[in-house]
Tab-separated table of C-alpha atoms and ligand atoms in Angstrom:
chain	number	residue	atom	x	y	z
A	212	MET	CA	-44.651	104.757	122.507
A	213	LYS	CA	-44.087	101.331	123.779
A	214	ILE	CA	-41.312	98.903	123.343
A	215	LEU	CA	-41.768	95.013	123.594
A	216	MET	CA	-38.694	92.872	123.193
A	217	VAL	CA	-38.648	89.190	122.773
A	218	ILE	CA	-35.484	87.604	123.540
A	219	ILE	CA	-34.995	83.915	122.633
A	220	ASP	CA	-32.286	82.596	124.699
A	221	GLY	CA	-29.753	80.772	122.628
A	222	LEU	CA	-31.804	80.576	119.654
A	223	SER	CA	-29.253	80.927	116.869
A	224	ASP	CA	-26.971	78.271	115.620
A	225	ARG	CA	-23.860	77.471	113.599
A	226	SER	CA	-24.537	75.743	110.448
A	227	LEU	CA	-24.843	72.187	110.463
A	228	ASN	CA	-25.017	70.458	107.153
A	229	GLY	CA	-26.107	73.952	105.836
A	230	THR	CA	-28.937	74.561	108.072
A	231	THR	CA	-29.718	75.398	111.609
A	232	PRO	CA	-32.616	74.550	113.947
A	233	LEU	CA	-34.132	77.941	113.435
A	234	LYS	CA	-33.615	77.852	109.368
A	235	SER	CA	-35.231	74.387	109.295
A	236	ALA	CA	-38.159	75.108	111.652
A	237	ASN	CA	-41.404	76.309	110.038
A	238	THR	CA	-41.909	79.675	111.565
A	239	PRO	CA	-44.577	81.624	109.771
A	240	ASN	CA	-44.933	84.211	112.252
A	241	MET	CA	-41.240	85.005	112.680
A	242	ASP	CA	-40.779	85.163	108.871
A	243	PHE	CA	-43.722	87.335	108.596
A	244	ILE	CA	-42.296	89.716	111.277
A	245	ALA	CA	-38.998	89.678	109.442
A	246	LYS	CA	-41.067	90.581	106.215
A	247	ILE	CA	-42.430	93.705	107.812
A	248	GLY	CA	-39.530	94.744	109.735
A	249	ILE	CA	-35.806	95.782	109.418
A	250	ASN	CA	-33.107	92.850	110.084
A	251	GLY	CA	-29.669	92.605	110.862
A	252	ILE	CA	-27.320	90.825	113.218
A	253	MET	CA	-26.069	91.677	116.334
A	254	ASP	CA	-22.714	91.190	118.421
A	255	THR	CA	-24.320	91.170	121.669
A	256	ILE	CA	-21.078	92.231	123.584
A	257	ASN	CA	-18.383	92.231	121.000
A	258	PRO	CA	-16.920	90.334	118.078
A	259	GLY	CA	-15.655	87.067	119.323
A	260	ILE	CA	-16.521	87.656	122.927
A	261	ARG	CA	-18.668	84.514	124.105
A	262	PRO	CA	-21.584	85.800	126.213
A	263	GLY	CA	-23.163	84.617	129.413
A	264	SER	CA	-26.847	85.062	129.639
A	265	ASP	CA	-26.429	87.471	132.155
A	266	THR	CA	-23.819	89.686	130.429
A	267	ALA	CA	-25.704	89.511	127.499
A	268	HIS	CA	-28.989	90.971	128.905
A	269	LEU	CA	-27.070	93.763	130.459
A	270	SER	CA	-25.600	94.375	127.368
A	271	ILE	CA	-28.993	94.408	125.440
A	272	LEU	CA	-30.437	96.789	128.145
A	273	GLY	CA	-27.673	98.968	127.397
A	274	TYR	CA	-25.669	98.363	130.476
A	275	ASP	CA	-21.991	97.683	129.610
A	276	PRO	CA	-21.112	94.461	131.056
A	277	PHE	CA	-17.505	95.347	131.378
A	278	LYS	CA	-18.555	98.153	133.668
A	279	PHE	CA	-21.385	96.886	135.630
A	280	TYR	CA	-20.793	93.167	135.762
A	281	THR	CA	-19.195	91.898	138.959
A	282	GLY	CA	-20.069	88.166	138.825
A	283	ARG	CA	-23.087	85.983	138.825
A	284	GLY	CA	-23.435	85.926	142.710
A	285	PRO	CA	-25.276	89.526	142.960
A	286	ILE	CA	-27.521	88.578	139.900
A	287	GLU	CA	-28.528	85.294	141.421
A	288	ALA	CA	-28.828	86.824	144.661
A	289	CYS	CA	-31.217	89.450	143.049
A	290	GLY	CA	-33.260	86.479	141.279
A	291	ALA	CA	-33.790	84.818	144.482
A	292	GLY	CA	-35.496	87.822	145.703
A	293	ILE	CA	-32.652	89.234	148.088
A	294	GLU	CA	-32.630	92.992	148.110
A	295	VAL	CA	-28.785	93.603	147.309
A	296	LYS	CA	-27.072	96.815	148.216
A	297	PRO	CA	-23.961	98.037	147.099
A	298	GLY	CA	-20.971	96.767	148.768
A	299	ASP	CA	-22.793	93.375	149.345
A	300	ILE	CA	-20.834	90.449	148.474
A	301	ALA	CA	-23.064	87.595	146.688
A	302	PHE	CA	-22.611	83.999	146.123
A	303	ARG	CA	-24.318	81.262	144.167
A	304	VAL	CA	-24.812	78.285	146.416
A	305	ASN	CA	-25.518	74.714	145.886
A	306	PHE	CA	-26.924	72.237	148.238
A	307	GLY	CA	-24.702	69.297	148.398
A	308	THR	CA	-24.055	66.325	150.289
A	309	VAL	CA	-20.736	65.555	152.288
A	310	LYS	CA	-19.661	62.280	154.296
A	311	GLY	CA	-16.744	61.731	156.474
A	312	GLU	CA	-15.311	62.652	159.847
A	313	GLY	CA	-14.137	65.815	161.334
A	314	SER	CA	-14.363	69.371	160.037
A	315	VAL	CA	-16.502	70.069	157.095
A	316	PHE	CA	-13.415	70.672	154.914
A	317	ASP	CA	-12.286	67.299	155.876
A	318	LYS	CA	-15.239	65.763	154.458
A	319	ILE	CA	-15.761	64.367	150.729
A	320	VAL	CA	-18.443	65.901	148.381
A	321	VAL	CA	-20.542	62.686	147.323
A	322	ASP	CA	-23.102	64.605	145.493
A	323	ARG	CA	-23.073	68.205	144.193
A	324	ARG	CA	-26.661	68.707	144.090
A	325	ALA	CA	-28.102	66.654	147.296
A	326	GLY	CA	-30.089	64.379	145.139
A	327	ARG	CA	-31.387	67.249	143.145
A	328	ILE	CA	-33.174	68.336	146.430
A	329	GLN	CA	-36.518	70.895	145.613
A	330	ASP	CA	-37.898	71.386	149.051
A	331	LYS	CA	-35.120	73.479	150.945
A	332	ASP	CA	-37.518	76.059	152.889
A	333	GLU	CA	-36.969	74.582	156.395
A	334	LEU	CA	-33.294	74.271	155.768
A	335	ILE	CA	-33.005	77.772	154.717
A	336	LYS	CA	-34.988	79.009	157.461
A	337	ALA	CA	-32.878	76.982	160.040
A	338	ILE	CA	-29.545	78.479	158.665
A	339	ASN	CA	-30.933	82.270	158.671
A	340	SER	CA	-32.044	81.823	162.205
A	341	GLU	CA	-29.591	79.618	163.960
A	342	VAL	CA	-26.164	80.715	162.329
A	343	SER	CA	-24.626	83.745	163.277
A	344	LEU	CA	-21.141	85.394	162.167
A	345	ASP	CA	-19.275	87.746	164.132
A	346	GLY	CA	-19.076	91.122	162.614
A	347	ILE	CA	-21.332	90.690	159.610
A	348	GLU	CA	-24.726	90.040	158.664
A	349	PHE	CA	-25.909	87.224	156.051
A	350	ILE	CA	-28.907	86.322	154.016
A	351	LEU	CA	-29.501	82.902	152.338
A	352	GLY	CA	-32.241	83.003	149.762
A	353	ASN	CA	-33.838	80.158	147.714
A	354	ALA	CA	-33.393	79.537	144.225
A	355	SER	CA	-34.793	76.824	142.030
A	356	GLY	CA	-33.904	73.120	142.278
A	357	HIS	CA	-31.062	72.282	144.527
A	358	ARG	CA	-29.601	76.318	144.254
A	359	ALA	CA	-29.696	79.021	146.585
A	360	ALA	CA	-28.043	82.303	146.918
A	361	LEU	CA	-25.875	84.012	149.628
A	362	VAL	CA	-25.377	87.499	150.567
A	363	PHE	CA	-22.785	88.984	153.192
A	364	ARG	CA	-23.345	92.634	154.264
A	365	GLY	CA	-20.784	94.472	156.606
A	366	LYS	CA	-17.848	96.550	156.379
A	367	ASP	CA	-14.763	95.627	154.790
A	368	LEU	CA	-15.973	92.720	152.700
A	369	SER	CA	-14.113	91.821	149.521
A	370	ASP	CA	-14.926	89.694	146.561
A	371	LYS	CA	-11.177	88.824	145.906
A	372	ILE	CA	-11.739	85.066	147.284
A	373	THR	CA	-11.820	81.587	145.984
A	374	ASP	CA	-14.790	79.127	145.816
A	375	SER	CA	-15.669	76.433	148.236
A	376	ASP	CA	-17.274	74.288	145.747
A	377	PRO	CA	-14.684	71.926	144.238
A	378	LYS	CA	-16.722	71.289	141.216
A	379	ARG	CA	-16.275	67.716	141.074
A	380	GLU	CA	-17.405	64.803	143.342
A	381	GLY	CA	-15.122	62.705	145.234
A	382	GLU	CA	-13.388	65.640	146.534
A	383	ARG	CA	-13.179	67.332	149.667
A	384	VAL	CA	-14.901	70.823	150.246
A	385	LYS	CA	-12.537	73.509	149.458
A	386	ARG	CA	-11.531	75.798	152.214
A	387	VAL	CA	-12.168	79.536	150.997
A	388	ARG	CA	-9.019	81.342	150.256
A	389	ALA	CA	-8.197	85.294	150.076
A	390	LEU	CA	-6.694	86.240	146.796
A	391	ASP	CA	-5.103	89.392	148.393
A	392	GLU	CA	-4.600	90.643	151.964
A	393	SER	CA	-7.956	92.722	151.992
A	394	ALA	CA	-10.011	89.698	151.539
A	395	GLU	CA	-8.513	87.634	154.468
A	396	PHE	CA	-11.741	88.908	156.839
A	397	THR	CA	-14.025	87.918	154.050
A	398	ALA	CA	-12.412	84.402	153.541
A	399	ARG	CA	-12.545	83.848	157.294
A	400	MET	CA	-16.410	84.700	157.426
A	401	ALA	CA	-16.965	82.580	154.398
A	402	ASN	CA	-15.381	79.350	156.042
A	403	GLU	CA	-16.960	80.074	159.440
A	404	PHE	CA	-20.238	80.111	157.414
A	405	ILE	CA	-19.741	77.177	155.678
A	406	GLU	CA	-18.688	75.230	158.989
A	407	LYS	CA	-21.542	76.485	161.049
A	408	SER	CA	-24.110	75.944	158.373
A	409	HIS	CA	-22.859	72.229	157.811
A	410	GLU	CA	-23.349	71.889	161.844
A	411	ILE	CA	-27.032	72.671	161.467
A	412	LEU	CA	-27.798	71.122	158.374
A	413	ASP	CA	-26.151	67.762	159.451
A	414	SER	CA	-28.344	67.203	162.270
A	415	HIS	CA	-31.490	68.972	161.271
A	416	PRO	CA	-34.482	66.652	161.494
A	417	PHE	CA	-35.605	67.298	157.880
A	418	ASN	CA	-32.268	65.899	156.885
A	419	LEU	CA	-32.157	62.926	159.393
A	420	GLU	CA	-35.862	62.019	157.874
A	421	ARG	CA	-34.168	62.114	154.091
A	422	GLU	CA	-31.482	60.135	155.388
A	423	LYS	CA	-34.050	57.423	156.781
A	424	ALA	CA	-35.812	57.332	153.291
A	425	GLY	CA	-32.862	56.518	151.730
A	426	LEU	CA	-32.223	60.022	150.197
A	427	PRO	CA	-28.834	62.102	150.390
A	428	LYS	CA	-28.625	64.680	153.101
A	429	ALA	CA	-28.473	68.072	152.147
A	430	ASN	CA	-25.840	69.012	154.428
A	431	VAL	CA	-23.378	71.352	153.072
A	432	LEU	CA	-23.723	74.716	150.968
A	433	LEU	CA	-21.079	74.830	148.328
A	434	LEU	CA	-20.239	78.701	147.239
A	435	ARG	CA	-19.127	79.692	144.133
A	436	GLY	CA	-19.252	82.696	141.577
A	437	VAL	CA	-18.743	85.492	144.369
A	438	GLY	CA	-19.164	89.187	143.323
A	439	LYS	CA	-19.304	92.406	145.060
A	440	ALA	CA	-22.784	94.263	144.255
A	441	LEU	CA	-22.227	97.893	142.619
A	442	HIS	CA	-24.279	100.871	142.456
A	443	ILE	CA	-26.431	100.270	138.958
A	444	PRO	CA	-28.761	102.915	137.912
A	445	SER	CA	-32.354	101.824	137.345
A	446	PHE	CA	-33.731	101.246	134.131
A	447	GLU	CA	-36.223	104.136	134.765
A	448	GLU	CA	-33.417	106.549	135.938
A	449	ARG	CA	-31.669	105.591	132.798
A	450	TYR	CA	-34.264	105.854	130.115
A	451	GLY	CA	-37.161	107.314	131.777
A	452	MET	CA	-39.254	103.967	131.166
A	453	ARG	CA	-41.137	101.374	133.395
A	454	LEU	CA	-39.668	98.302	132.589
A	455	ALA	CA	-41.355	94.526	133.121
A	456	VAL	CA	-39.530	91.506	133.032
A	457	ILE	CA	-41.450	88.175	132.226
A	458	ALA	CA	-39.183	85.423	132.844
A	459	GLY	CA	-38.863	82.042	134.658
A	460	THR	CA	-34.889	81.850	134.755
A	461	THR	CA	-33.411	83.141	137.995
A	462	LEU	CA	-30.615	84.573	136.372
A	463	ILE	CA	-32.796	86.739	134.040
A	464	LYS	CA	-35.183	87.669	136.786
A	465	GLY	CA	-31.935	88.870	138.717
A	466	VAL	CA	-31.025	91.029	135.866
A	467	GLY	CA	-34.478	92.497	135.790
A	468	ARG	CA	-34.154	93.141	139.677
A	469	LEU	CA	-30.843	94.752	139.467
A	470	VAL	CA	-32.097	97.558	136.957
A	471	LYS	CA	-35.194	97.749	139.373
A	472	ALA	CA	-37.646	96.264	136.838
A	473	ASP	CA	-41.038	94.766	137.701
A	474	VAL	CA	-40.364	91.128	137.541
A	475	ILE	CA	-43.552	89.338	136.477
A	476	GLU	CA	-43.416	85.651	138.132
A	477	ASP	CA	-45.828	82.582	137.776
A	478	ASP	CA	-45.326	78.976	138.595
A	479	ARG	CA	-46.261	78.224	134.688
A	480	PHE	CA	-43.014	80.207	133.659
A	481	THR	CA	-40.718	77.348	134.325
A	482	GLY	CA	-37.704	78.746	132.829
A	483	SER	CA	-37.621	75.308	130.892
A	484	LYS	CA	-39.126	73.187	128.125
A	485	ASN	CA	-42.283	72.787	129.949
A	486	THR	CA	-42.995	76.576	130.383
A	487	ASP	CA	-46.532	77.910	129.433
A	488	LEU	CA	-45.390	79.881	126.389
A	489	HIS	CA	-49.038	81.225	125.484
A	490	LEU	CA	-49.341	82.477	129.162
A	491	LYS	CA	-46.236	84.394	128.866
A	492	VAL	CA	-47.242	85.872	125.633
A	493	LYS	CA	-50.610	86.904	127.214
A	494	LYS	CA	-48.848	88.623	130.243
A	495	ALA	CA	-46.638	90.385	127.743
A	496	LEU	CA	-49.662	91.921	126.230
A	497	GLU	CA	-51.033	92.688	129.510
A	498	MET	CA	-47.940	94.556	130.893
A	499	LEU	CA	-47.868	96.603	127.637
A	500	GLU	CA	-50.925	98.353	129.373
A	501	THR	CA	-49.075	99.393	132.323
A	502	HIS	CA	-45.503	99.658	131.367
A	503	ASP	CA	-43.393	101.569	128.713
A	504	PHE	CA	-40.822	98.386	128.023
A	505	VAL	CA	-41.837	94.844	128.265
A	506	LEU	CA	-39.055	92.446	128.192
A	507	LEU	CA	-40.296	88.889	127.537
A	508	HIS	CA	-37.582	85.932	127.940
A	509	ILE	CA	-37.964	82.471	126.545
A	510	LYS	CA	-35.053	80.066	127.982
A	511	ALA	CA	-35.676	76.503	126.500
A	512	THR	CA	-33.892	76.961	123.114
A	513	ASP	CA	-30.751	77.450	125.019
A	514	GLU	CA	-31.320	74.202	127.248
A	515	PHE	CA	-31.704	72.223	123.627
A	516	GLY	CA	-28.621	73.824	122.368
A	517	HIS	CA	-26.678	72.791	125.564
A	518	ASP	CA	-28.297	69.201	125.315
A	519	GLY	CA	-27.045	69.190	121.603
A	520	ASP	CA	-30.829	68.414	120.449
A	521	PHE	CA	-31.262	69.637	116.945
A	522	ASP	CA	-34.772	68.323	116.796
A	523	GLY	CA	-35.943	69.390	119.959
A	524	LYS	CA	-34.620	72.892	119.488
A	525	ARG	CA	-36.491	73.013	116.067
A	526	LYS	CA	-39.694	71.609	117.666
A	527	PHE	CA	-39.569	74.168	120.308
A	528	ILE	CA	-38.886	77.181	117.850
A	529	GLU	CA	-41.982	76.178	116.136
A	530	LYS	CA	-43.834	76.199	119.402
A	531	VAL	CA	-42.431	79.728	120.250
A	532	ASP	CA	-43.447	80.824	116.421
A	533	SER	CA	-47.019	79.719	117.160
A	534	ALA	CA	-47.213	81.235	120.492
A	535	ILE	CA	-46.079	84.538	119.561
A	536	LYS	CA	-48.884	84.978	116.838
A	537	PRO	CA	-50.927	87.312	118.618
A	538	PHE	CA	-48.186	89.930	118.749
A	539	LEU	CA	-48.722	90.124	114.706
A	540	GLU	CA	-52.009	92.200	116.004
A	541	LEU	CA	-50.050	94.895	117.733
A	542	ASP	CA	-50.498	98.375	116.612
A	543	PHE	CA	-46.940	99.238	115.347
A	544	SER	CA	-47.561	102.707	115.291
A	545	GLU	CA	-47.640	102.489	119.159
A	546	VAL	CA	-45.481	99.527	119.936
A	547	CYS	CA	-41.972	99.188	118.571
A	548	PHE	CA	-41.546	95.543	118.509
A	549	VAL	CA	-37.980	93.520	118.746
A	550	MET	CA	-37.110	90.209	118.353
A	551	LEU	CA	-33.558	88.783	119.015
A	552	SER	CA	-31.408	85.923	120.939
A	553	ASP	CA	-28.946	86.897	123.461
A	554	HIS	CA	-26.162	84.419	122.060
A	555	THR	CA	-25.840	81.537	119.936
A	556	THR	CA	-26.037	78.125	121.540
A	557	PRO	CA	-25.095	75.824	118.869
A	558	VAL	CA	-26.169	72.251	119.180
A	559	THR	CA	-22.627	71.161	117.791
A	560	ALA	CA	-20.795	73.360	120.459
A	561	ARG	CA	-23.315	72.711	123.252
A	562	ASP	CA	-22.310	75.869	124.842
A	563	HIS	CA	-22.479	79.672	124.158
A	564	THR	CA	-20.737	81.006	121.163
A	565	ALA	CA	-19.764	84.470	119.916
A	566	ASP	CA	-21.458	84.082	116.580
A	567	PRO	CA	-23.733	87.044	115.946
A	568	VAL	CA	-27.542	86.732	116.520
A	569	PRO	CA	-30.361	87.781	114.211
A	570	VAL	CA	-32.224	90.606	115.234
A	571	VAL	CA	-35.488	92.287	113.835
A	572	ILE	CA	-37.288	95.655	114.686
A	573	VAL	CA	-40.810	96.372	113.685
A	574	PHE	CA	-42.259	99.826	113.812
A	575	ASN	CA	-44.384	101.919	111.375
A	576	GLU	CA	-41.711	104.217	110.211
A	577	VAL	CA	-38.869	101.523	110.216
A	578	ARG	CA	-37.246	101.283	106.590
A	579	ARG	CA	-38.460	97.904	105.712
A	580	ASP	CA	-35.756	95.702	103.837
A	581	ASP	CA	-36.034	92.612	101.592
A	582	VAL	CA	-35.395	90.021	104.351
A	583	LYS	CA	-38.198	87.508	104.022
A	584	ALA	CA	-37.241	84.888	106.856
A	585	PHE	CA	-36.000	85.376	110.396
A	586	ASN	CA	-32.674	83.462	110.810
A	587	GLU	CA	-29.053	83.191	110.647
A	588	PHE	CA	-28.680	82.873	106.929
A	589	GLU	CA	-31.131	85.715	106.144
A	590	SER	CA	-30.883	88.353	108.920
A	591	TYR	CA	-27.558	89.611	108.005
A	592	LYS	CA	-28.820	91.137	104.653
A	593	GLY	CA	-31.107	93.424	106.201
A	594	GLY	CA	-30.956	97.356	106.864
A	595	LEU	CA	-29.646	97.075	110.289
A	596	CYS	CA	-26.417	95.198	108.985
A	597	ARG	CA	-24.219	94.044	111.857
A	598	ILE	CA	-24.778	96.051	115.224
A	599	ASN	CA	-23.366	95.800	118.787
A	600	GLY	CA	-25.666	94.776	121.631
A	601	ARG	CA	-24.897	98.119	123.629
A	602	ASP	CA	-26.277	100.182	120.807
A	603	LEU	CA	-29.577	98.449	120.475
A	604	MET	CA	-31.297	100.622	123.294
A	605	ASN	CA	-30.079	103.679	121.383
A	606	ILE	CA	-31.400	102.709	118.101
A	607	LEU	CA	-34.904	101.584	119.558
A	608	LEU	CA	-35.006	105.113	121.809
A	609	ASP	CA	-34.391	107.066	118.418
A	610	LEU	CA	-37.078	105.095	116.559
A	611	ILE	CA	-39.572	105.825	119.087
A	612	GLY	CA	-38.621	109.566	119.454
A	613	LYS	CA	-37.004	109.184	122.888
A	614	ALA	CA	-33.471	109.775	121.979
A	615	LYS	CA	-31.420	113.081	122.874
A	616	LYS	CA	-29.762	115.127	120.286
A	617	PHE	CA	-26.107	114.980	120.343
A	618	GLY	CA	-25.105	118.447	119.259
A	619	ALA	CA	-27.155	121.544	117.770
B	855	LIG	ZN1	-28.517	82.918	127.326
B	856	LIG	ZN1	-26.989	78.851	128.186
């Protein structure tokens, strides 16, 4: 018995003139799945709690985010391929551009993305080899675009510190501050790291070349989203199932690595609008041969939501619909198929909201309901009614006969 889960990020919407991108899209395959499955809506975390994609995915995988989520830093660091250990402190990092005289903390951030620099390998290598901190180790890892991830490893580290990223251009780099006494050492290390890495970056030949070419120097690392890594039981320990995650987004790959899944990467999985959906579907089918649980993540629906692009979202949903057609050929006596969203990203709100998401489960023995379309206006009429994200894994394990009995 295997499980295939398709998570379409930010798929659902609020009503706009009585409809949504999902409702107005032509989705014969999704609707067929709704017809042969059991449908419902789901509060990924809790009613009224607006989920991030990271907390949402943890919850869907049965990891209570109130217990296991300690900030975006550790997840981004896992996503960047750093082997994060319990006790590590991890940050999200932007390569930015500063100008001015004196210490890095006297300089002004003129570009928070260093001209959206892509090629950062040389700079990251230089920092990892030339910067050293007295008393702790650090690892700087590469992420997409202007982003990176940073891990501090050592004794007595604390995540009770502030960001160095001023979040706005035209302001000075912020000195990292300790929020309590126990974090003073960590704050000092962070400031030392920011200063030393700035010195290396500012005079690095790669940046001098960029300057000559009229491009902004990537000469500062802006730190935010700090979190302390916890011990998290692996998916296999927890469920006795081997998990494969197919995703292009660093954050989702990070969630996968956090629970020790096999994360399937490919340059053609861009985590964006130009991703290769057909290849992702093909990979998911392949992974079903070798894994017990396959999670296929599709990102761009959320991007269209953030962009407020109703038509773009509708059209992309139609592309997803045609790409998932091969899943209809699955043998549902052997594979339990689940399709859902991680949260709602309405084109009107342009951000995540807590509105429950549609969810459908297809499995031979499932009690089919009368729902005939997969959308916000139909799913709630189905047999699953309204569930909580943290219960979904239990529901699936029970369906496929892997749940333990409670009581005699
Ligand atoms: Zn999301
Ligand atoms: Zn989003």
